């Protein structure tokens, strides 16, 4: 059993951390980790030509700053690498109306994982025929929305879902419409994360049809025999934050094998193969993700070889990157509030004696990933550089949880102070989209920056928004002055 972090971790002296030596330049912006437009100008971090103090003053903190050219550039890198394939942006990483419009304009496809993600994309004008809908428990309402909108694919996840979809598809065909195009999500017994992948025959998870049990083949045969459904192809997704293509290659091998079985059983040649997302990004300078070009080359080679071996035509490939498009181009700006030095246990000669708990004005409500997955992030002092010696720090949020950590161990200049701004890198994926109102903190805004201009693409949630949901508080005015808005005289970056 895992101990609750509010329990034993409080007791005794904390052991020294296993953090490496301080980097030579504490303010350096590693190009692997920071948005493509990130620069220091007179010491201050600028994003797409905008100084962070100005952004924080105008929009408050915490603040997600999204480098538009970085986001669209990474989407374009995938589109270029996969010219002969479809690139679906996995919108669960981060979606808003503006992002949907950029992707639509740039010719990408889009994956939605819920009816509401689908509704956001459609409301933004994203072409329905370029959308796929995922989900292990799609409701009747969600399926009907997909059928009525005429989306590109419903990605079938279970026998129950086939039962739910068929009557809707039949009604569409009876009304003169076309059969509903579907993919079958297969679980191929490969689980991949970063550098490792595990290949098993056994599946113990909620998604998809197992290849090992024969369910995937049974589902494919069943769908092929349903006149109101059109089985376009197969789908597989093997994990997240993957740096090595070997897992994708193993998955491709297995899923093409299933295409062969479907062909044998029914004579049908399936035309599409979607190998999912999961391409890793650099959260830390030492991370070394694969490039879209490498992934595309390896996948093409493996799929071509497997198809040749089975005497099948090569299907049209698709991939579903989310993190690799949205992650690196966004940083979160926070203002430092309190700093608490904590004495550490003896770690031997040269080991740090003190860790500074640097508290910021957000936390696990705007970035749950460190607490949830033990994810690693890095951050810098953003409003200025400093020549002060390095101090071991832990960047924590303001929530009532001792597990509310954003950056577990890192070196910051020892003179960081309340009022300074911190920028946490690579927060574009699964941060805003997983944000919560824990402790009634409010979801931060997202500001897109490009060529020196800043546009708020998602506004800050207000306490009035939250009061409006509450049966008792709906008509009660939120406190004034608003405690959830930056004050006009907000001393952002006071030390700059
Ligand atoms: C089916 C599917 N496709 C794509 C993705 C996107 O993954 P990533 O953001 O790691 O590329 C996910 C994420 O879990 C997923 O479940």
Short mmCIF file of C-alpha atoms and ligand atoms in Angstrom, two decimals:
data_model
loop_
_atom_site.label_atom_id
_atom_site.label_comp_id
_atom_site.label_asym_id
_atom_site.label_seq_id
_atom_site.Cartn_x
_atom_site.Cartn_y
_atom_site.Cartn_z
CA UNK A 1 0.00 0.00 0.00
CA UNK A 2 1.28 3.48 -0.80
CA UNK A 3 1.54 5.80 2.16
CA UNK A 4 -0.53 8.95 1.98
CA UNK A 5 1.86 11.83 1.39
CA UNK A 6 0.36 13.76 4.29
CA UNK A 7 1.42 10.99 6.65
CA UNK A 8 4.90 9.62 7.18
CA UNK A 9 6.56 12.16 4.90
CA UNK A 10 6.04 14.78 7.58
CA UNK A 11 8.01 12.86 10.15
CA UNK A 12 11.75 12.99 10.81
CA UNK A 13 14.43 14.56 8.73
CA UNK A 14 14.02 14.42 4.96
CA UNK A 15 16.81 12.51 3.23
CA UNK A 16 19.05 14.46 0.87
CA UNK A 17 17.83 14.55 -2.72
CA UNK A 18 19.39 12.74 -5.62
CA UNK A 19 19.64 15.90 -7.67
CA UNK A 20 22.73 16.34 -9.83
CA UNK A 21 25.23 19.17 -9.68
CA UNK A 22 23.95 22.68 -10.42
CA UNK A 23 24.18 23.65 -14.09
CA UNK A 24 26.77 26.27 -15.04
CA UNK A 25 24.07 28.78 -15.97
CA UNK A 26 20.93 28.61 -13.83
CA UNK A 27 19.02 30.88 -16.21
CA UNK A 28 19.89 28.99 -19.42
CA UNK A 29 17.01 28.09 -21.74
CA UNK A 30 17.76 24.72 -23.26
CA UNK A 31 16.27 24.79 -26.79
CA UNK A 32 15.08 21.18 -26.43
CA UNK A 33 12.92 22.12 -23.47
CA UNK A 34 11.80 25.73 -23.98
CA UNK A 35 9.49 27.12 -26.66
CA UNK A 36 11.20 27.92 -29.95
CA UNK A 37 10.74 31.66 -29.41
CA UNK A 38 12.08 31.74 -25.81
CA UNK A 39 14.93 34.27 -25.33
CA UNK A 40 16.52 36.23 -22.53
CA UNK A 41 16.47 39.97 -23.25
CA UNK A 42 18.39 41.98 -20.63
CA UNK A 43 18.01 38.97 -18.38
CA UNK A 44 14.26 38.70 -18.69
CA UNK A 45 12.49 35.80 -20.40
CA UNK A 46 10.68 36.84 -23.58
CA UNK A 47 8.25 34.57 -25.42
CA UNK A 48 7.52 35.42 -29.05
CA UNK A 49 8.94 38.86 -28.36
CA UNK A 50 6.82 39.57 -25.26
CA UNK A 51 8.47 40.09 -21.87
CA UNK A 52 7.03 37.80 -19.23
CA UNK A 53 6.58 40.59 -16.69
CA UNK A 54 4.33 42.40 -19.11
CA UNK A 55 2.32 39.23 -19.79
CA UNK A 56 1.96 38.56 -16.08
CA UNK A 57 0.93 42.15 -15.38
CA UNK A 58 -1.68 42.11 -18.14
CA UNK A 59 -3.13 38.66 -17.51
CA UNK A 60 -2.17 37.74 -13.95
CA UNK A 61 -0.55 34.56 -12.70
CA UNK A 62 -0.66 31.60 -12.89
CA UNK A 63 -0.67 32.02 -16.64
CA UNK A 64 -0.21 29.59 -19.50
CA UNK A 65 1.73 31.26 -22.32
CA UNK A 66 1.43 29.39 -25.61
CA UNK A 67 3.91 30.10 -28.40
CA UNK A 68 1.66 29.84 -31.45
CA UNK A 69 4.49 29.38 -33.94
CA UNK A 70 5.94 26.58 -31.83
CA UNK A 71 2.60 24.73 -31.61
CA UNK A 72 1.84 25.11 -35.30
CA UNK A 73 5.45 24.41 -36.26
CA UNK A 74 5.42 21.07 -34.43
CA UNK A 75 2.09 20.18 -36.03
CA UNK A 76 3.63 21.04 -39.40
CA UNK A 77 6.70 18.91 -38.63
CA UNK A 78 4.42 15.89 -38.15
CA UNK A 79 2.40 16.73 -41.25
CA UNK A 80 5.60 16.98 -43.31
CA UNK A 81 7.09 13.77 -41.91
CA UNK A 82 3.81 11.91 -42.50
CA UNK A 83 2.91 13.38 -45.90
CA UNK A 84 1.46 10.08 -47.04
CA UNK A 85 -0.47 9.61 -43.76
CA UNK A 86 -3.03 11.39 -41.59
CA UNK A 87 -1.87 13.28 -38.53
CA UNK A 88 -4.58 13.46 -35.90
CA UNK A 89 -3.92 15.94 -33.10
CA UNK A 90 -4.95 14.26 -29.83
CA UNK A 91 -7.02 17.09 -28.46
CA UNK A 92 -7.05 15.73 -24.92
CA UNK A 93 -3.57 17.24 -24.58
CA UNK A 94 -5.02 20.74 -24.91
CA UNK A 95 -8.01 22.02 -26.83
CA UNK A 96 -9.72 25.36 -27.17
CA UNK A 97 -11.53 27.05 -30.03
CA UNK A 98 -8.43 28.83 -31.29
CA UNK A 99 -6.30 25.69 -31.30
CA UNK A 100 -9.04 23.84 -33.20
CA UNK A 101 -9.03 26.63 -35.82
CA UNK A 102 -5.24 26.58 -36.23
CA UNK A 103 -5.32 22.82 -36.74
CA UNK A 104 -8.23 23.04 -39.16
CA UNK A 105 -6.45 25.75 -41.18
CA UNK A 106 -3.21 23.76 -41.16
CA UNK A 107 -4.91 20.65 -42.56
CA UNK A 108 -4.55 18.31 -39.58
CA UNK A 109 -7.08 15.81 -38.32
CA UNK A 110 -8.27 15.77 -34.71
CA UNK A 111 -9.09 13.16 -32.10
CA UNK A 112 -11.74 13.78 -29.51
CA UNK A 113 -12.07 11.61 -26.42
CA UNK A 114 -15.50 12.76 -25.32
CA UNK A 115 -18.63 14.26 -26.76
CA UNK A 116 -17.65 17.59 -25.28
CA UNK A 117 -14.21 17.60 -26.91
CA UNK A 118 -16.04 16.78 -30.13
CA UNK A 119 -18.52 19.59 -29.48
CA UNK A 120 -15.69 22.10 -28.89
CA UNK A 121 -14.01 21.13 -32.16
CA UNK A 122 -17.27 21.27 -34.13
CA UNK A 123 -18.26 24.59 -32.56
CA UNK A 124 -14.91 26.02 -33.65
CA UNK A 125 -15.69 24.98 -37.21
CA UNK A 126 -13.33 22.00 -37.37
CA UNK A 127 -14.34 19.86 -40.39
CA UNK A 128 -16.31 16.90 -39.06
CA UNK A 129 -14.89 14.50 -41.62
CA UNK A 130 -11.40 15.04 -40.16
CA UNK A 131 -12.44 14.11 -36.60
CA UNK A 132 -12.26 10.72 -34.89
CA UNK A 133 -14.06 9.96 -31.63
CA UNK A 134 -12.41 7.77 -29.00
CA UNK A 135 -13.61 6.56 -25.63
CA UNK A 136 -14.18 3.32 -23.77
CA UNK A 137 -17.64 4.35 -22.58
CA UNK A 138 -19.21 6.58 -25.18
CA UNK A 139 -22.78 7.42 -24.27
CA UNK A 140 -25.71 7.21 -26.64
CA UNK A 141 -25.73 11.01 -26.80
CA UNK A 142 -22.04 11.12 -27.71
CA UNK A 143 -22.46 8.48 -30.41
CA UNK A 144 -25.51 10.24 -31.83
CA UNK A 145 -23.59 13.53 -31.98
CA UNK A 146 -20.81 11.76 -33.90
CA UNK A 147 -23.24 10.10 -36.31
CA UNK A 148 -25.25 13.28 -36.92
CA UNK A 149 -22.15 15.41 -37.42
CA UNK A 150 -20.74 12.94 -39.95
CA UNK A 151 -17.34 12.60 -38.31
CA UNK A 152 -14.49 10.78 -40.01
CA UNK A 153 -14.37 7.77 -37.69
CA UNK A 154 -15.89 6.40 -34.56
CA UNK A 155 -13.12 4.35 -32.95
CA UNK A 156 -15.00 1.33 -31.63
CA UNK A 157 -13.89 0.20 -28.21
CA UNK A 158 -16.26 -2.57 -27.08
CA UNK A 159 -18.99 -4.98 -28.16
CA UNK A 160 -21.50 -2.91 -26.15
CA UNK A 161 -20.57 0.10 -28.22
CA UNK A 162 -21.14 -1.78 -31.48
CA UNK A 163 -24.61 -2.68 -30.17
CA UNK A 164 -25.27 0.98 -29.37
CA UNK A 165 -23.99 2.34 -32.65
CA UNK A 166 -25.64 -0.05 -35.09
CA UNK A 167 -29.26 1.22 -34.67
CA UNK A 168 -28.09 4.83 -35.10
CA UNK A 169 -26.09 3.89 -38.18
CA UNK A 170 -29.07 1.98 -39.59
CA UNK A 171 -31.29 5.02 -39.05
CA UNK A 172 -28.76 7.16 -40.90
CA UNK A 173 -28.59 4.73 -43.82
CA UNK A 174 -32.39 4.42 -43.89
CA UNK A 175 -32.58 8.20 -44.18
CA UNK A 176 -30.34 8.07 -47.26
CA UNK A 177 -27.01 8.62 -45.46
CA UNK A 178 -23.82 6.63 -45.84
CA UNK A 179 -22.66 3.83 -43.51
CA UNK A 180 -20.83 5.11 -40.43
CA UNK A 181 -17.04 4.76 -40.87
CA UNK A 182 -15.36 3.08 -37.92
CA UNK A 183 -11.99 1.85 -36.76
CA UNK A 184 -11.53 -0.99 -34.29
CA UNK A 185 -9.32 -0.17 -31.35
CA UNK A 186 -7.13 -3.17 -30.70
CA UNK A 187 -5.03 -3.82 -27.64
CA UNK A 188 -1.98 -5.52 -29.00
CA UNK A 189 -0.22 -6.50 -25.77
CA UNK A 190 2.47 -3.82 -26.00
CA UNK A 191 2.86 -1.23 -23.28
CA UNK A 192 5.48 1.41 -23.92
CA UNK A 193 6.84 4.28 -21.84
CA UNK A 194 9.97 6.31 -22.51
CA UNK A 195 12.73 3.79 -23.34
CA UNK A 196 11.04 0.56 -22.34
CA UNK A 197 8.26 -1.43 -23.79
CA UNK A 198 6.68 -4.59 -22.50
CA UNK A 199 5.19 -7.10 -24.90
CA UNK A 200 2.76 -9.58 -23.38
CA UNK A 201 0.02 -11.82 -24.59
CA UNK A 202 -2.13 -10.67 -21.74
CA UNK A 203 -4.31 -7.56 -21.60
CA UNK A 204 -5.62 -6.15 -18.36
CA UNK A 205 -6.98 -2.71 -19.15
CA UNK A 206 -10.21 -0.99 -20.02
CA UNK A 207 -9.54 0.05 -23.61
CA UNK A 208 -10.17 -1.78 -26.82
CA UNK A 209 -10.48 -5.29 -28.16
CA UNK A 210 -7.78 -7.75 -27.22
CA UNK A 211 -5.81 -9.31 -30.00
CA UNK A 212 -4.69 -12.18 -27.79
CA UNK A 213 -8.20 -13.36 -26.87
CA UNK A 214 -9.45 -13.14 -30.44
CA UNK A 215 -11.93 -10.38 -29.53
CA UNK A 216 -10.38 -7.97 -32.02
CA UNK A 217 -10.87 -10.42 -34.89
CA UNK A 218 -14.42 -11.25 -33.75
CA UNK A 219 -15.26 -7.53 -33.60
CA UNK A 220 -13.79 -6.89 -37.05
CA UNK A 221 -15.78 -9.75 -38.59
CA UNK A 222 -18.94 -8.58 -36.87
CA UNK A 223 -18.52 -4.98 -38.07
CA UNK A 224 -17.75 -6.06 -41.63
CA UNK A 225 -21.07 -7.93 -41.63
CA UNK A 226 -23.02 -4.85 -40.47
CA UNK A 227 -24.17 -3.05 -43.64
CA UNK A 228 -24.70 0.23 -41.76
CA UNK A 229 -21.06 0.32 -40.58
CA UNK A 230 -17.98 0.67 -42.71
CA UNK A 231 -14.82 -0.81 -41.20
CA UNK A 232 -12.07 1.51 -42.48
CA UNK A 233 -9.26 -0.06 -40.51
CA UNK A 234 -7.60 -0.78 -37.20
CA UNK A 235 -6.25 1.32 -34.37
CA UNK A 236 -3.65 0.76 -31.69
CA UNK A 237 -2.25 3.08 -29.00
CA UNK A 238 0.53 1.76 -26.81
CA UNK A 239 1.45 4.37 -24.23
CA UNK A 240 2.84 7.82 -23.60
CA UNK A 241 6.08 9.80 -23.47
CA UNK A 242 7.82 7.18 -25.64
CA UNK A 243 11.37 7.93 -26.80
CA UNK A 244 12.08 4.74 -28.65
CA UNK A 245 10.31 3.52 -31.79
CA UNK A 246 10.74 -0.19 -30.95
CA UNK A 247 7.37 -0.37 -29.15
CA UNK A 248 5.56 1.14 -32.15
CA UNK A 249 7.33 -1.28 -34.45
CA UNK A 250 6.28 -4.26 -32.31
CA UNK A 251 2.70 -2.96 -32.22
CA UNK A 252 2.67 -2.41 -35.98
CA UNK A 253 3.87 -5.98 -36.47
CA UNK A 254 1.00 -7.36 -34.38
CA UNK A 255 -1.74 -5.17 -35.77
CA UNK A 256 -0.77 -5.82 -39.39
CA UNK A 257 -0.91 -9.49 -38.45
CA UNK A 258 -4.53 -8.91 -37.45
CA UNK A 259 -5.18 -7.26 -40.81
CA UNK A 260 -3.96 -10.49 -42.36
CA UNK A 261 -6.35 -12.54 -40.19
CA UNK A 262 -9.27 -10.27 -41.12
CA UNK A 263 -8.40 -10.71 -44.79
CA UNK A 264 -8.28 -14.47 -44.40
CA UNK A 265 -11.57 -14.62 -42.50
CA UNK A 266 -13.60 -12.23 -44.66
CA UNK A 267 -11.67 -11.40 -47.83
CA UNK A 268 -11.73 -7.72 -46.77
CA UNK A 269 -8.62 -5.60 -47.21
CA UNK A 270 -8.55 -2.90 -44.55
CA UNK A 271 -7.29 0.41 -45.86
CA UNK A 272 -6.25 2.28 -42.71
CA UNK A 273 -3.89 1.67 -39.84
CA UNK A 274 -3.79 4.18 -36.98
CA UNK A 275 -0.84 3.63 -34.66
CA UNK A 276 -1.91 6.14 -32.02
CA UNK A 277 0.11 8.73 -30.16
CA UNK A 278 2.58 8.73 -27.31
CA UNK A 279 5.62 10.39 -28.89
CA UNK A 280 7.79 11.77 -26.10
CA UNK A 281 9.06 15.31 -25.55
CA UNK A 282 11.97 16.82 -23.62
CA UNK A 283 10.81 17.96 -20.19
CA UNK A 284 14.43 18.09 -19.01
CA UNK A 285 17.60 19.00 -20.94
CA UNK A 286 18.81 15.37 -20.86
CA UNK A 287 15.64 13.98 -22.47
CA UNK A 288 16.20 12.90 -26.03
CA UNK A 289 12.94 12.27 -27.90
CA UNK A 290 12.73 10.88 -31.42
CA UNK A 291 11.90 13.28 -34.24
CA UNK A 292 8.67 12.96 -36.26
CA UNK A 293 10.85 12.19 -39.31
CA UNK A 294 12.50 9.23 -37.56
CA UNK A 295 9.18 7.85 -36.35
CA UNK A 296 7.61 8.19 -39.80
CA UNK A 297 10.53 6.42 -41.51
CA UNK A 298 10.59 3.53 -39.03
CA UNK A 299 6.84 2.99 -39.08
CA UNK A 300 6.65 3.11 -42.85
CA UNK A 301 9.44 0.53 -43.11
CA UNK A 302 7.95 -1.87 -40.58
CA UNK A 303 4.42 -1.66 -41.95
CA UNK A 304 5.64 -2.12 -45.54
CA UNK A 305 7.69 -5.18 -44.56
CA UNK A 306 4.83 -6.76 -42.57
CA UNK A 307 2.38 -6.16 -45.40
CA UNK A 308 4.78 -7.60 -47.95
CA UNK A 309 5.18 -10.71 -45.79
CA UNK A 310 1.38 -11.16 -45.69
CA UNK A 311 0.85 -10.16 -49.29
CA UNK A 312 -1.39 -7.26 -48.26
CA UNK A 313 -1.43 -3.78 -49.77
CA UNK A 314 0.12 -1.13 -47.49
CA UNK A 315 -2.69 0.66 -45.62
CA UNK A 316 -2.87 4.43 -45.19
CA UNK A 317 -1.13 5.22 -41.91
CA UNK A 318 -2.35 7.60 -39.24
CA UNK A 319 -0.79 8.80 -35.98
CA UNK A 320 -2.22 10.73 -33.05
CA UNK A 321 0.39 12.97 -31.43
CA UNK A 322 -0.90 15.17 -28.61
CA UNK A 323 1.95 15.97 -26.24
CA UNK A 324 4.54 16.22 -29.03
CA UNK A 325 2.56 19.04 -30.66
CA UNK A 326 1.13 20.88 -27.66
CA UNK A 327 3.67 20.23 -24.91
CA UNK A 328 6.90 22.07 -25.65
CA UNK A 329 5.50 25.41 -26.84
CA UNK A 330 3.78 26.43 -23.61
CA UNK A 331 5.20 27.61 -20.31
CA UNK A 332 3.38 28.38 -17.08
CA UNK A 333 4.25 31.63 -15.32
CA UNK A 334 3.84 31.75 -11.55
CA UNK A 335 4.61 34.38 -8.97
CA UNK A 336 6.60 33.29 -5.95
CA UNK A 337 4.82 33.81 -2.66
CA UNK A 338 6.63 32.29 0.29
CA UNK A 339 9.99 30.56 0.62
CA UNK A 340 10.69 28.11 3.40
CA UNK A 341 14.16 26.67 3.98
CA UNK A 342 14.14 23.11 5.34
CA UNK A 343 17.23 21.51 6.84
CA UNK A 344 18.09 18.15 5.26
CA UNK A 345 19.62 15.04 6.76
CA UNK A 346 23.35 14.59 6.33
CA UNK A 347 24.07 13.37 2.83
CA UNK A 348 27.83 13.31 3.08
CA UNK A 349 30.39 15.83 1.99
CA UNK A 350 29.21 18.37 -0.54
CA UNK A 351 25.54 17.33 -0.29
CA UNK A 352 23.12 20.22 0.13
CA UNK A 353 22.18 20.94 3.73
CA UNK A 354 19.03 22.89 2.97
CA UNK A 355 16.15 22.68 0.54
CA UNK A 356 14.10 25.79 -0.12
CA UNK A 357 10.40 25.18 -0.57
CA UNK A 358 9.49 27.86 -3.11
CA UNK A 359 5.72 28.32 -3.09
CA UNK A 360 3.92 29.68 -6.12
CA UNK A 361 0.40 30.97 -6.70
CA UNK A 362 -0.92 27.84 -8.48
CA UNK A 363 -0.01 24.19 -8.13
CA UNK A 364 -1.64 20.82 -8.59
CA UNK A 365 -4.88 22.44 -9.81
CA UNK A 366 -3.08 23.74 -12.93
CA UNK A 367 -0.47 20.97 -13.20
CA UNK A 368 -1.40 17.66 -11.61
CA UNK A 369 1.22 15.67 -13.51
CA UNK A 370 4.01 15.81 -10.95
CA UNK A 371 1.69 14.67 -8.17
CA UNK A 372 -0.13 12.14 -10.35
CA UNK A 373 2.67 10.59 -12.39
CA UNK A 374 5.80 11.79 -10.63
CA UNK A 375 6.46 13.74 -13.82
CA UNK A 376 9.62 15.82 -14.12
CA UNK A 377 9.65 19.49 -15.02
CA UNK A 378 12.20 22.24 -14.99
CA UNK A 379 11.79 25.93 -14.38
CA UNK A 380 13.79 29.15 -14.35
CA UNK A 381 13.68 32.50 -12.67
CA UNK A 382 11.94 34.38 -15.46
CA UNK A 383 11.82 38.10 -14.69
CA UNK A 384 15.59 38.45 -14.31
CA UNK A 385 18.82 36.53 -14.21
CA UNK A 386 20.92 36.32 -11.11
CA UNK A 387 24.56 35.79 -10.28
CA UNK A 388 23.68 34.43 -6.82
CA UNK A 389 24.98 30.94 -6.02
CA UNK A 390 22.64 27.99 -6.64
CA UNK A 391 20.28 26.80 -3.93
CA UNK A 392 18.52 23.46 -3.91
CA UNK A 393 14.81 24.12 -4.30
CA UNK A 394 11.47 22.37 -4.54
CA UNK A 395 8.75 24.31 -6.31
CA UNK A 396 5.41 23.71 -4.66
CA UNK A 397 1.90 25.00 -5.11
CA UNK A 398 -0.48 26.61 -2.65
CA UNK A 399 -2.87 23.69 -2.19
CA UNK A 400 -3.61 22.03 1.09
CA UNK A 401 -1.66 18.87 0.16
CA UNK A 402 1.95 18.05 0.92
CA UNK A 403 2.03 16.22 -2.42
CA UNK A 404 1.32 19.52 -4.19
CA UNK A 405 4.70 19.64 -5.93
CA UNK A 406 5.43 21.13 -9.35
CA UNK A 407 9.20 20.61 -9.64
CA UNK A 408 10.59 18.12 -7.18
CA UNK A 409 14.26 19.05 -7.06
CA UNK A 410 16.12 21.72 -8.94
CA UNK A 411 18.66 24.49 -8.52
CA UNK A 412 17.54 28.10 -8.50
CA UNK A 413 19.55 31.22 -7.66
CA UNK A 414 19.68 31.57 -3.89
CA UNK A 415 18.29 35.11 -4.06
CA UNK A 416 14.88 34.20 -5.53
CA UNK A 417 12.33 36.20 -3.59
CA UNK A 418 8.60 36.69 -3.16
CA UNK A 419 7.39 38.66 -6.16
CA UNK A 420 9.80 37.00 -8.59
CA UNK A 421 8.33 35.12 -11.54
CA UNK A 422 9.05 31.48 -12.21
CA UNK A 423 8.47 29.92 -15.64
CA UNK A 424 7.88 26.16 -15.77
CA UNK A 425 8.72 24.69 -19.19
CA UNK A 426 6.80 22.28 -21.42
CA UNK A 427 3.40 22.59 -19.74
CA UNK A 428 1.31 22.67 -22.92
CA UNK A 429 0.02 19.10 -22.70
CA UNK A 430 -2.18 17.63 -19.98
CA UNK A 431 -1.88 20.64 -17.65
CA UNK A 432 -4.63 23.11 -18.54
CA UNK A 433 -6.71 20.20 -19.86
CA UNK A 434 -6.42 18.40 -16.51
CA UNK A 435 -6.89 21.56 -14.42
CA UNK A 436 -9.32 21.44 -11.52
CA UNK A 437 -10.89 23.78 -9.01
CA UNK A 438 -9.33 22.01 -6.04
CA UNK A 439 -9.40 24.31 -3.02
CA UNK A 440 -11.55 26.55 -5.22
CA UNK A 441 -8.53 27.75 -7.10
CA UNK A 442 -9.53 29.02 -10.50
CA UNK A 443 -8.39 27.77 -13.88
CA UNK A 444 -5.71 30.04 -15.34
CA UNK A 445 -6.03 31.75 -18.69
CA UNK A 446 -4.13 30.72 -21.80
CA UNK A 447 -2.44 33.49 -23.75
CA UNK A 448 -1.17 32.81 -27.25
CA UNK A 449 1.86 34.86 -28.26
CA UNK A 450 3.11 35.41 -31.78
CA UNK A 451 5.40 38.03 -33.37
CA UNK A 452 5.19 40.28 -30.34
CA UNK A 453 1.39 40.12 -30.00
CA UNK A 454 -0.47 38.38 -27.17
CA UNK A 455 -4.06 37.14 -27.38
CA UNK A 456 -6.01 35.57 -24.55
CA UNK A 457 -7.39 32.40 -26.16
CA UNK A 458 -8.95 31.16 -22.90
CA UNK A 459 -9.82 33.69 -20.22
CA UNK A 460 -9.19 33.20 -16.52
CA UNK A 461 -12.02 31.50 -14.70
CA UNK A 462 -13.58 33.79 -12.14
CA UNK A 463 -15.06 33.13 -8.76
CA UNK A 464 -18.33 34.39 -10.23
CA UNK A 465 -18.14 31.52 -12.79
CA UNK A 466 -17.80 29.06 -9.92
CA UNK A 467 -20.50 30.70 -7.76
CA UNK A 468 -22.87 30.41 -10.73
CA UNK A 469 -22.75 26.60 -10.47
CA UNK A 470 -23.66 26.54 -6.79
CA UNK A 471 -27.32 26.28 -5.82
CA UNK A 472 -26.86 28.51 -2.79
CA UNK A 473 -24.30 30.95 -4.18
CA UNK A 474 -25.59 31.42 -7.72
CA UNK A 475 -27.17 34.76 -6.87
CA UNK A 476 -24.59 35.89 -4.33
CA UNK A 477 -22.13 38.43 -5.73
CA UNK A 478 -18.54 37.18 -5.73
CA UNK A 479 -16.26 39.12 -3.31
CA UNK A 480 -15.22 42.56 -4.37
CA UNK A 481 -12.49 43.47 -5.06
CA UNK A 482 -12.24 40.15 -6.86
CA UNK A 483 -9.67 37.93 -5.19
CA UNK A 484 -9.25 35.96 -8.40
CA UNK A 485 -8.11 38.84 -10.61
CA UNK A 486 -4.72 40.52 -10.71
CA UNK A 487 -4.87 43.87 -8.90
CA UNK A 488 -4.02 46.85 -11.12
CA UNK A 489 -0.95 47.60 -9.00
CA UNK A 490 0.04 43.91 -8.94
CA UNK A 491 3.75 43.87 -8.09
CA UNK A 492 4.61 41.26 -10.72
CA UNK A 493 8.30 40.67 -11.15
CA UNK A 494 8.94 43.17 -8.38
CA UNK A 495 12.64 42.32 -8.38
CA UNK A 496 13.20 42.89 -12.09
C1 LIG B 1 -5.91 6.80 -28.11
C2 LIG B 1 -4.92 7.88 -27.84
N1 LIG B 1 -4.37 8.52 -28.89
C3 LIG B 1 -3.47 9.50 -28.70
C4 LIG B 1 -3.07 9.89 -27.44
C5 LIG B 1 -2.09 11.00 -27.32
O1 LIG B 1 -0.96 10.64 -26.63
P1 LIG B 1 0.26 11.68 -26.55
O2 LIG B 1 -0.27 12.97 -26.09
O3 LIG B 1 1.18 11.05 -25.56
O4 LIG B 1 0.83 11.76 -27.93
C6 LIG B 1 -3.61 9.23 -26.33
C7 LIG B 1 -3.18 9.59 -24.98
O5 LIG B 1 -3.29 8.90 -24.03
C8 LIG B 1 -4.57 8.21 -26.54
O6 LIG B 1 -5.12 7.57 -25.51
#
